[in-house]
Short mmCIF file of C-alpha atoms in Angstrom, two decimals:
data_model
loop_
_atom_site.label_atom_id
_atom_site.label_comp_id
_atom_site.label_asym_id
_atom_site.label_seq_id
_atom_site.Cartn_x
_atom_site.Cartn_y
_atom_site.Cartn_z
CA MET A 1 4.01 4.22 -32.78
CA GLU A 2 3.37 8.27 -33.34
CA GLY A 3 2.86 10.14 -30.02
CA PRO A 4 -0.09 12.30 -29.78
CA ALA A 5 -0.04 15.99 -30.54
CA PRO A 6 0.08 18.33 -27.19
CA MET A 7 -2.58 18.13 -25.48
CA THR A 8 -4.77 21.86 -25.32
CA ALA A 9 -7.35 22.63 -22.85
CA ALA A 10 -10.11 20.31 -22.36
CA PRO A 11 -13.50 21.56 -23.91
CA THR A 12 -15.65 22.74 -21.04
CA ARG A 13 -19.13 21.07 -20.44
CA PRO A 14 -21.97 22.77 -18.30
CA ALA A 15 -21.70 22.74 -15.20
CA PRO A 16 -23.13 24.75 -11.84
CA ALA A 17 -21.75 27.55 -10.87
CA GLY A 18 -18.49 27.11 -8.61
CA SER A 19 -19.33 23.08 -9.07
CA PRO A 20 -16.30 21.33 -10.32
CA ASP A 21 -16.56 19.68 -14.18
CA LEU A 22 -16.09 15.42 -13.13
CA LEU A 23 -17.28 14.36 -16.43
CA TYR A 24 -14.10 13.00 -18.84
CA SER A 25 -13.62 15.66 -21.62
CA ASP A 26 -13.44 14.02 -24.93
CA ILE A 27 -9.40 14.77 -24.80
CA GLU A 28 -9.25 11.97 -21.50
CA ASP A 29 -11.76 9.42 -23.38
CA ASP A 30 -9.08 9.92 -26.60
CA LEU A 31 -6.47 9.19 -24.29
CA ARG A 32 -8.07 6.27 -22.48
CA GLY A 33 -8.86 4.39 -25.63
CA THR A 34 -4.93 4.79 -26.83
CA VAL A 35 -3.67 3.62 -23.56
CA ARG A 36 -6.30 0.67 -23.16
CA ALA A 37 -5.68 -0.36 -26.40
CA LEU A 38 -1.94 -0.43 -26.07
CA LEU A 39 -2.39 -2.00 -23.13
CA ALA A 40 -4.56 -4.91 -23.97
CA ASP A 41 -2.06 -5.46 -27.00
CA ARG A 42 1.68 -5.08 -25.35
CA CYS A 43 0.15 -5.86 -21.45
CA PRO A 44 -2.15 -9.31 -21.43
CA PRO A 45 -2.42 -10.99 -18.30
CA GLU A 46 -0.10 -13.91 -19.05
CA ALA A 47 2.67 -11.41 -20.04
CA VAL A 48 2.10 -9.79 -16.60
CA LEU A 49 2.20 -12.83 -14.85
CA ALA A 50 5.34 -14.31 -16.64
CA ARG A 51 7.21 -10.86 -15.85
CA VAL A 52 6.62 -10.33 -12.34
CA GLU A 53 8.05 -14.90 -12.37
CA GLY A 54 11.16 -13.42 -13.93
CA PRO A 55 14.45 -11.56 -12.81
CA GLN A 56 12.88 -8.08 -13.87
CA PRO A 57 9.83 -7.09 -12.82
CA TYR A 58 8.94 -4.28 -15.09
CA ASP A 59 8.62 -4.44 -18.87
CA PRO A 60 11.15 -1.96 -20.47
CA GLU A 61 9.62 -2.00 -23.91
CA LEU A 62 5.87 -1.60 -22.39
CA TRP A 63 7.66 1.66 -20.76
CA ARG A 64 9.43 2.90 -23.84
CA LEU A 65 5.70 3.33 -25.71
CA LEU A 66 3.90 4.80 -23.11
CA ALA A 67 7.05 7.41 -21.86
CA ALA A 68 8.39 7.71 -25.31
CA GLU A 69 6.22 7.33 -28.30
CA LEU A 70 2.96 8.36 -26.12
CA GLY A 71 4.47 10.47 -24.30
CA LEU A 72 2.74 10.16 -21.15
CA ALA A 73 6.19 10.34 -19.31
CA GLY A 74 5.79 14.23 -19.63
CA LEU A 75 2.06 14.78 -19.39
CA LEU A 76 2.62 17.10 -16.31
CA VAL A 77 5.57 18.56 -17.74
CA PRO A 78 5.01 22.35 -19.54
CA GLU A 79 5.22 22.04 -23.22
CA VAL A 80 8.10 24.67 -23.10
CA LEU A 81 10.46 21.78 -21.43
CA GLY A 82 9.07 18.92 -24.01
CA GLY A 83 6.13 17.46 -22.21
CA GLN A 84 2.61 17.61 -23.06
CA GLY A 85 1.45 20.44 -20.82
CA ALA A 86 -1.39 18.39 -19.85
CA GLY A 87 -2.79 18.19 -16.12
CA ALA A 88 -3.71 15.68 -13.21
CA ARG A 89 -7.06 14.98 -14.81
CA GLU A 90 -5.37 13.18 -17.64
CA VAL A 91 -2.65 11.76 -15.41
CA ALA A 92 -5.60 10.17 -13.59
CA VAL A 93 -7.17 8.99 -16.88
CA VAL A 94 -3.77 6.98 -17.28
CA LEU A 95 -3.27 5.45 -13.89
CA GLU A 96 -7.18 4.27 -14.32
CA GLU A 97 -5.57 2.43 -17.10
CA LEU A 98 -2.69 1.23 -15.63
CA GLY A 99 -4.28 -0.14 -12.42
CA ALA A 100 -6.55 -1.99 -14.11
CA ALA A 101 -3.80 -3.77 -16.36
CA VAL A 102 -1.72 -3.71 -13.38
CA ALA A 103 1.05 -2.90 -15.67
CA PRO A 104 4.29 -3.16 -14.83
CA VAL A 105 5.68 0.26 -15.46
CA PRO A 106 7.45 2.77 -12.46
CA PHE A 107 4.66 5.56 -13.99
CA LEU A 108 3.98 6.28 -10.24
CA GLY A 109 7.22 6.72 -9.12
CA SER A 110 8.55 8.58 -11.92
CA ALA A 111 6.42 10.82 -13.96
CA VAL A 112 3.93 11.41 -10.78
CA LEU A 113 6.04 11.39 -7.69
CA ALA A 114 9.02 12.36 -9.11
CA THR A 115 7.93 14.77 -11.80
CA SER A 116 5.66 16.67 -9.36
CA ALA A 117 8.46 16.96 -7.06
CA LEU A 118 10.82 18.76 -9.74
CA LEU A 119 7.96 20.77 -10.86
CA ALA A 120 7.52 22.52 -7.10
CA CYS A 121 11.08 22.78 -7.08
CA ASP A 122 11.13 24.68 -10.54
CA GLU A 123 7.69 26.82 -9.52
CA ALA A 124 9.49 27.82 -6.50
CA ALA A 125 12.78 28.98 -8.01
CA GLY A 126 12.01 29.66 -11.43
CA GLY A 127 14.38 27.26 -12.73
CA ALA A 128 12.18 26.45 -15.70
CA ALA A 129 12.62 29.95 -17.28
CA ALA A 130 16.54 30.05 -16.17
CA GLY A 131 16.69 26.76 -18.23
CA GLY A 132 18.43 25.22 -15.37
CA THR A 133 19.10 21.74 -13.14
CA VAL A 134 15.59 21.09 -12.64
CA ALA A 135 14.59 21.95 -16.36
CA ALA A 136 17.28 19.89 -18.02
CA LEU A 137 16.08 16.63 -15.92
CA LEU A 138 12.29 17.27 -16.59
CA ARG A 139 13.36 17.45 -20.34
CA ARG A 140 14.81 14.10 -20.04
CA LEU A 141 12.26 12.95 -18.26
CA ALA A 142 9.80 14.14 -20.54
CA ALA A 143 11.31 12.40 -23.11
CA GLY A 144 11.36 9.12 -21.86
CA GLU A 145 15.54 8.82 -21.75
CA VAL A 146 15.56 9.05 -17.87
CA ARG A 147 13.27 7.18 -14.96
CA ALA A 148 13.40 8.85 -11.65
CA THR A 149 11.84 7.69 -8.38
CA LEU A 150 11.08 9.94 -4.74
CA ALA A 151 13.23 8.29 -2.19
CA VAL A 152 10.98 8.46 0.30
CA PRO A 153 9.29 5.07 1.90
CA LEU A 154 5.96 4.00 0.04
CA ALA A 155 4.36 4.71 3.15
CA ALA A 156 5.30 8.13 3.39
CA ALA A 157 2.04 10.33 3.84
CA PRO A 158 1.46 13.90 3.02
CA GLY A 159 1.52 15.94 6.12
CA GLY A 160 4.17 13.87 7.73
CA GLY A 161 6.92 16.53 7.74
CA PHE A 162 10.22 16.57 5.88
CA PRO A 163 12.38 13.11 6.51
CA ALA A 164 15.59 13.88 8.41
CA THR A 165 17.27 9.90 7.51
CA VAL A 166 19.59 11.25 4.71
CA ARG A 167 21.93 13.96 5.92
CA ALA A 168 23.76 15.94 3.06
CA ASP A 169 27.42 17.30 3.72
CA ALA A 170 28.80 21.47 2.68
CA GLU A 171 29.91 19.61 -0.99
CA GLY A 172 26.21 17.62 -1.37
CA ARG A 173 27.54 14.22 -0.78
CA LEU A 174 24.54 11.97 0.98
CA THR A 175 24.60 9.54 3.83
CA GLY A 176 21.70 7.98 5.37
CA ARG A 177 19.35 5.28 4.25
CA VAL A 178 15.49 5.24 2.83
CA THR A 179 13.42 2.16 3.59
CA SER A 180 10.48 0.65 1.12
CA VAL A 181 11.06 2.90 -1.85
CA ALA A 182 8.80 2.21 -4.91
CA ASP A 183 9.64 2.11 -8.53
CA THR A 184 13.84 2.10 -7.53
CA PRO A 185 14.60 -1.00 -9.34
CA GLY A 186 15.46 0.22 -12.87
CA ALA A 187 15.39 3.76 -12.21
CA ASP A 188 18.13 6.09 -13.51
CA VAL A 189 18.02 9.25 -11.10
CA LEU A 190 16.65 9.91 -7.42
CA VAL A 191 15.10 12.85 -6.45
CA VAL A 192 16.40 12.60 -2.67
CA PRO A 193 15.19 14.77 0.08
CA ALA A 194 17.91 15.30 2.89
CA VAL A 195 18.54 17.53 5.39
CA GLY A 196 21.88 19.63 4.70
CA PRO A 197 24.02 22.22 6.18
CA ASP A 198 21.76 24.68 5.51
CA GLY A 199 18.33 22.62 6.06
CA PRO A 200 16.04 20.57 4.17
CA GLY A 201 16.77 20.27 0.78
CA LEU A 202 16.20 18.11 -2.44
CA TYR A 203 18.93 16.51 -4.28
CA GLU A 204 19.35 14.65 -7.58
CA ALA A 205 21.39 11.46 -7.37
CA ALA A 206 22.11 8.59 -9.98
CA ALA A 207 21.20 5.76 -9.19
CA ALA A 208 24.25 3.71 -10.33
CA ASP A 209 26.12 5.81 -7.26
CA VAL A 210 23.87 4.59 -4.49
CA SER A 211 23.53 1.25 -2.96
CA VAL A 212 19.80 -0.38 -3.96
CA ALA A 213 18.59 -3.66 -2.31
CA PRO A 214 15.80 -4.63 -3.61
CA PHE A 215 13.51 -7.18 -1.89
CA THR A 216 9.90 -9.56 -2.14
CA SER A 217 7.31 -6.94 -2.40
CA LEU A 218 3.84 -8.11 -1.72
CA ASP A 219 2.76 -6.48 -4.89
CA LEU A 220 5.03 -7.85 -7.49
CA THR A 221 4.31 -5.69 -9.82
CA ARG A 222 5.46 -2.57 -7.96
CA PRO A 223 8.90 -3.63 -6.52
CA LEU A 224 10.54 -1.42 -3.61
CA ALA A 225 14.05 -1.22 -2.52
CA ASP A 226 15.75 -0.59 0.32
CA VAL A 227 18.38 2.48 -0.53
CA SER A 228 21.54 3.37 1.33
CA PHE A 229 23.83 6.47 0.45
CA ASP A 230 26.98 5.92 1.64
CA GLY A 231 28.77 9.52 0.72
CA ALA A 232 27.20 9.61 -2.75
CA ALA A 233 27.90 12.48 -5.15
CA ALA A 234 24.59 14.66 -5.44
CA ARG A 235 23.18 17.93 -6.78
CA PRO A 236 21.36 19.86 -5.02
CA LEU A 237 18.31 21.16 -6.77
CA PRO A 238 17.17 24.97 -6.59
CA ALA A 239 14.18 25.16 -4.30
CA ALA A 240 12.71 28.04 -2.45
CA ASP A 241 11.01 25.60 -0.07
CA PRO A 242 11.81 21.96 -0.70
CA ALA A 243 9.81 21.05 1.96
CA ALA A 244 6.77 22.84 0.26
CA ALA A 245 7.72 20.86 -3.01
CA LEU A 246 8.15 17.27 -1.03
CA GLU A 247 4.66 17.66 0.65
CA ALA A 248 3.24 19.06 -3.36
CA ALA A 249 4.51 15.60 -4.40
CA LEU A 250 2.94 13.87 -1.93
CA LEU A 251 -0.43 15.34 -2.17
CA ALA A 252 -0.43 14.91 -5.90
CA GLY A 253 0.81 11.59 -5.44
CA ALA A 254 -1.64 10.54 -2.55
CA GLY A 255 -4.32 11.85 -4.97
CA LEU A 256 -3.41 10.19 -8.41
CA LEU A 257 -3.17 6.89 -6.54
CA ALA A 258 -7.08 6.88 -5.93
CA SER A 259 -7.27 6.89 -9.63
CA GLU A 260 -5.23 3.84 -10.06
CA GLN A 261 -7.34 1.91 -7.41
CA LEU A 262 -10.80 3.30 -9.03
CA GLY A 263 -9.42 1.52 -12.22
CA LEU A 264 -8.30 -1.39 -10.07
CA ALA A 265 -11.58 -1.75 -8.42
CA GLN A 266 -13.27 -1.25 -11.86
CA TRP A 267 -11.61 -4.32 -13.54
CA CYS A 268 -12.24 -6.37 -10.73
CA LEU A 269 -16.12 -5.69 -10.59
CA ASP A 270 -16.27 -6.02 -14.51
CA GLU A 271 -14.68 -9.30 -14.72
CA THR A 272 -16.39 -10.77 -12.18
CA VAL A 273 -19.95 -9.84 -13.56
CA ARG A 274 -18.56 -11.52 -17.08
CA HIS A 275 -17.40 -14.59 -15.01
CA LEU A 276 -20.95 -15.01 -13.22
CA GLY A 277 -22.61 -14.36 -16.37
CA GLN A 278 -20.73 -17.29 -17.99
CA ARG A 279 -20.77 -20.03 -15.35
CA HIS A 280 -23.50 -22.12 -14.39
CA GLN A 281 -24.41 -24.08 -11.32
CA PHE A 282 -27.73 -26.02 -10.93
CA GLY A 283 -28.66 -25.54 -14.08
CA ARG A 284 -28.86 -21.66 -14.19
CA VAL A 285 -26.45 -19.09 -14.86
CA VAL A 286 -24.80 -18.03 -11.34
CA GLY A 287 -24.86 -14.38 -11.82
CA SER A 288 -29.03 -15.00 -11.61
CA PHE A 289 -28.52 -15.84 -7.80
CA GLN A 290 -30.12 -13.29 -5.91
CA SER A 291 -27.75 -13.00 -3.66
CA LEU A 292 -24.74 -12.39 -6.19
CA LYS A 293 -26.97 -9.86 -7.40
CA HIS A 294 -27.13 -8.25 -4.31
CA ARG A 295 -23.43 -8.14 -3.52
CA LEU A 296 -22.55 -6.76 -6.69
CA ALA A 297 -24.77 -3.73 -6.69
CA ASP A 298 -23.44 -2.61 -3.41
CA LEU A 299 -20.01 -3.35 -4.69
CA TRP A 300 -21.11 -1.22 -8.02
CA LEU A 301 -22.35 1.56 -6.06
CA GLU A 302 -18.97 1.98 -4.37
CA VAL A 303 -17.10 1.76 -7.20
CA VAL A 304 -19.30 4.40 -8.47
CA SER A 305 -18.57 6.81 -5.30
CA VAL A 306 -14.97 6.18 -5.61
CA ARG A 307 -15.22 7.24 -9.32
CA ALA A 308 -16.80 10.60 -8.12
CA ALA A 309 -14.06 10.71 -5.37
CA ALA A 310 -11.19 10.19 -7.35
CA ARG A 311 -12.33 12.67 -10.27
CA ALA A 312 -12.84 15.60 -7.59
CA ALA A 313 -9.05 14.82 -6.38
CA ALA A 314 -7.63 15.28 -10.04
CA ASP A 315 -9.52 17.98 -10.67
CA ALA A 316 -8.87 20.14 -7.49
CA LEU A 317 -5.11 18.88 -8.31
CA ALA A 318 -5.58 19.73 -11.96
CA THR A 319 -6.91 23.27 -11.01
CA GLY A 320 -4.56 24.16 -7.74
CA SER A 321 -7.60 24.26 -5.62
CA PRO A 322 -7.08 25.28 -1.98
CA GLU A 323 -9.73 22.55 -1.13
CA ALA A 324 -6.77 20.36 -2.93
CA PRO A 325 -5.83 18.54 0.51
CA VAL A 326 -9.35 17.29 1.37
CA ALA A 327 -10.15 16.03 -1.71
CA VAL A 328 -6.98 13.75 -1.31
CA ALA A 329 -7.62 12.91 1.95
CA VAL A 330 -11.46 12.07 1.18
CA ALA A 331 -10.57 9.86 -1.93
CA GLN A 332 -7.68 8.19 -0.39
CA SER A 333 -9.98 7.40 3.12
CA TYR A 334 -12.66 5.97 0.73
CA ALA A 335 -10.87 4.29 -2.33
CA ALA A 336 -8.00 2.11 -0.47
CA ARG A 337 -10.78 0.32 1.13
CA VAL A 338 -13.03 0.05 -1.99
CA ALA A 339 -10.13 -1.35 -3.66
CA VAL A 340 -9.47 -4.07 -1.08
CA ARG A 341 -13.13 -5.02 -0.77
CA ALA A 342 -13.48 -5.24 -5.04
CA ALA A 343 -10.42 -7.47 -5.23
CA GLU A 344 -11.83 -9.62 -2.44
CA GLU A 345 -14.90 -10.18 -3.61
CA ALA A 346 -13.56 -10.98 -7.41
CA VAL A 347 -11.36 -13.95 -5.60
CA GLN A 348 -14.12 -15.30 -3.76
CA LEU A 349 -16.70 -14.87 -6.24
CA HIS A 350 -14.41 -16.55 -8.85
CA GLY A 351 -14.76 -19.86 -7.08
CA GLY A 352 -11.71 -22.00 -7.19
CA ILE A 353 -9.89 -20.51 -9.99
CA GLY A 354 -9.78 -17.09 -8.27
CA MET A 355 -7.13 -18.56 -6.10
CA THR A 356 -4.83 -20.04 -8.23
CA TRP A 357 -1.78 -18.30 -9.68
CA GLU A 358 -2.62 -19.03 -13.15
CA HIS A 359 -5.17 -16.06 -12.86
CA THR A 360 -3.97 -12.36 -12.37
CA LEU A 361 -6.80 -11.84 -9.38
CA HIS A 362 -4.11 -12.71 -6.67
CA LEU A 363 -1.96 -9.62 -8.34
CA ARG A 364 -5.00 -7.25 -8.33
CA LEU A 365 -5.39 -8.10 -4.74
CA LYS A 366 -1.85 -7.73 -3.71
CA ARG A 367 -1.66 -4.44 -5.50
CA ALA A 368 -5.05 -3.17 -3.92
CA LYS A 369 -3.26 -4.56 -0.21
CA ALA A 370 0.19 -2.65 -0.96
CA ASP A 371 -1.68 0.58 -2.21
CA GLU A 372 -4.10 0.20 0.82
CA ILE A 373 -0.69 1.16 2.97
CA ALA A 374 0.75 3.23 -0.24
CA LEU A 375 0.77 7.32 0.44
CA GLY A 376 -0.44 7.12 3.78
CA THR A 377 -3.28 4.32 5.55
CA PRO A 378 -7.23 5.49 4.89
CA GLY A 379 -7.24 5.96 8.91
CA ARG A 380 -3.90 8.40 8.37
CA HIS A 381 -5.97 9.87 5.74
CA ARG A 382 -8.69 10.57 7.91
CA ALA A 383 -7.30 11.71 10.87
CA ALA A 384 -5.53 14.43 8.31
CA LEU A 385 -9.40 15.19 6.95
CA ALA A 386 -10.81 15.90 10.54
CA PRO A 387 -8.96 19.44 10.88
CA LEU A 388 -9.36 20.26 7.74
CA VAL A 389 -13.24 20.27 7.50
CA HIS A 390 -13.26 21.66 11.51
CA LEU A 391 -14.03 18.12 13.07
CA PRO A 392 -12.40 16.19 15.83
CA PRO A 393 -10.22 13.65 14.85
CA PRO A 394 -11.37 10.03 15.07
CA PRO A 395 -10.97 7.66 17.60
CA PRO A 396 -7.78 5.22 18.26
CA GLN A 397 -8.13 2.24 17.01
#
């Protein structure tokens, strides 16, 4: 399978002056079609179920095809470093499809969180132009040679401050522990926020040099692990402002996670409509019952609203808009709730089969519930949104 040609700027479509164009470009539509076709062939529901029941939750061959053959691991990486030179909008399209398929691949941890942190370091310190440590790691990530993850808890949210659970000595050796790190099993490299002698910093550590303790998480398609550092050797990454680099990565991750939740919610809606259009009861198609039509219509309106919010967040991240924190907070405070509701409605409206292990609906519900706390809960994002738009914070619940 040959990889796509390097991406160029998406063609523009008419939009009101000063308003972002949230429509999908032709390039984004083509990218969606390519990813969807690959997932339909290599990631069918029965394969996902079999994978989560085994000892290796991730599909290494599927990741190789996505990362190396299609070049999706390097979507955010500049072309000069071997990446696609694309942006957050293209990454959002990929996450929509991965969310719909609940694909067991470490795209969020490696191609989004870790890569975004490295890019923020690089832009701040000029490492790419100098061909330094950051640039070398980004090249390997873009080529699909290694997988990385950002060593922060899954629940870490933008604006939460720099973590102090890991310390670095003068020689760069790390000591401490980080709990509930996503996409750590199978990772080759960890990008670790740690407090060193000179203050906060980001460090590159080999996964083989740290203690990784996986545990059974709610979402079996995105395993979590506790990571312990006991004098692990690490290399400091050149960054003028490590705290800002970490904040940029978490902001990008939270904003793009909304697109994964959008894809999941859209799949649940589409699959439920299909199921109700085939099932008969009392001599009628179940989908013709007016009460069910109303429930699906309400859900459709919410999914459409999520699409607008997720697209706005992706566009703000792609363009470097100063309104990106607002767009991300709006998208995450809404998308998480709708994804959970869409999954719950799908389980209920599928009847008995929706409660069985053989159907993948339980994987969707678990992914939606896990995503609800990932990179900040909806309440956390609403609280962050209030001062950004000059409103009083929401009352405690």
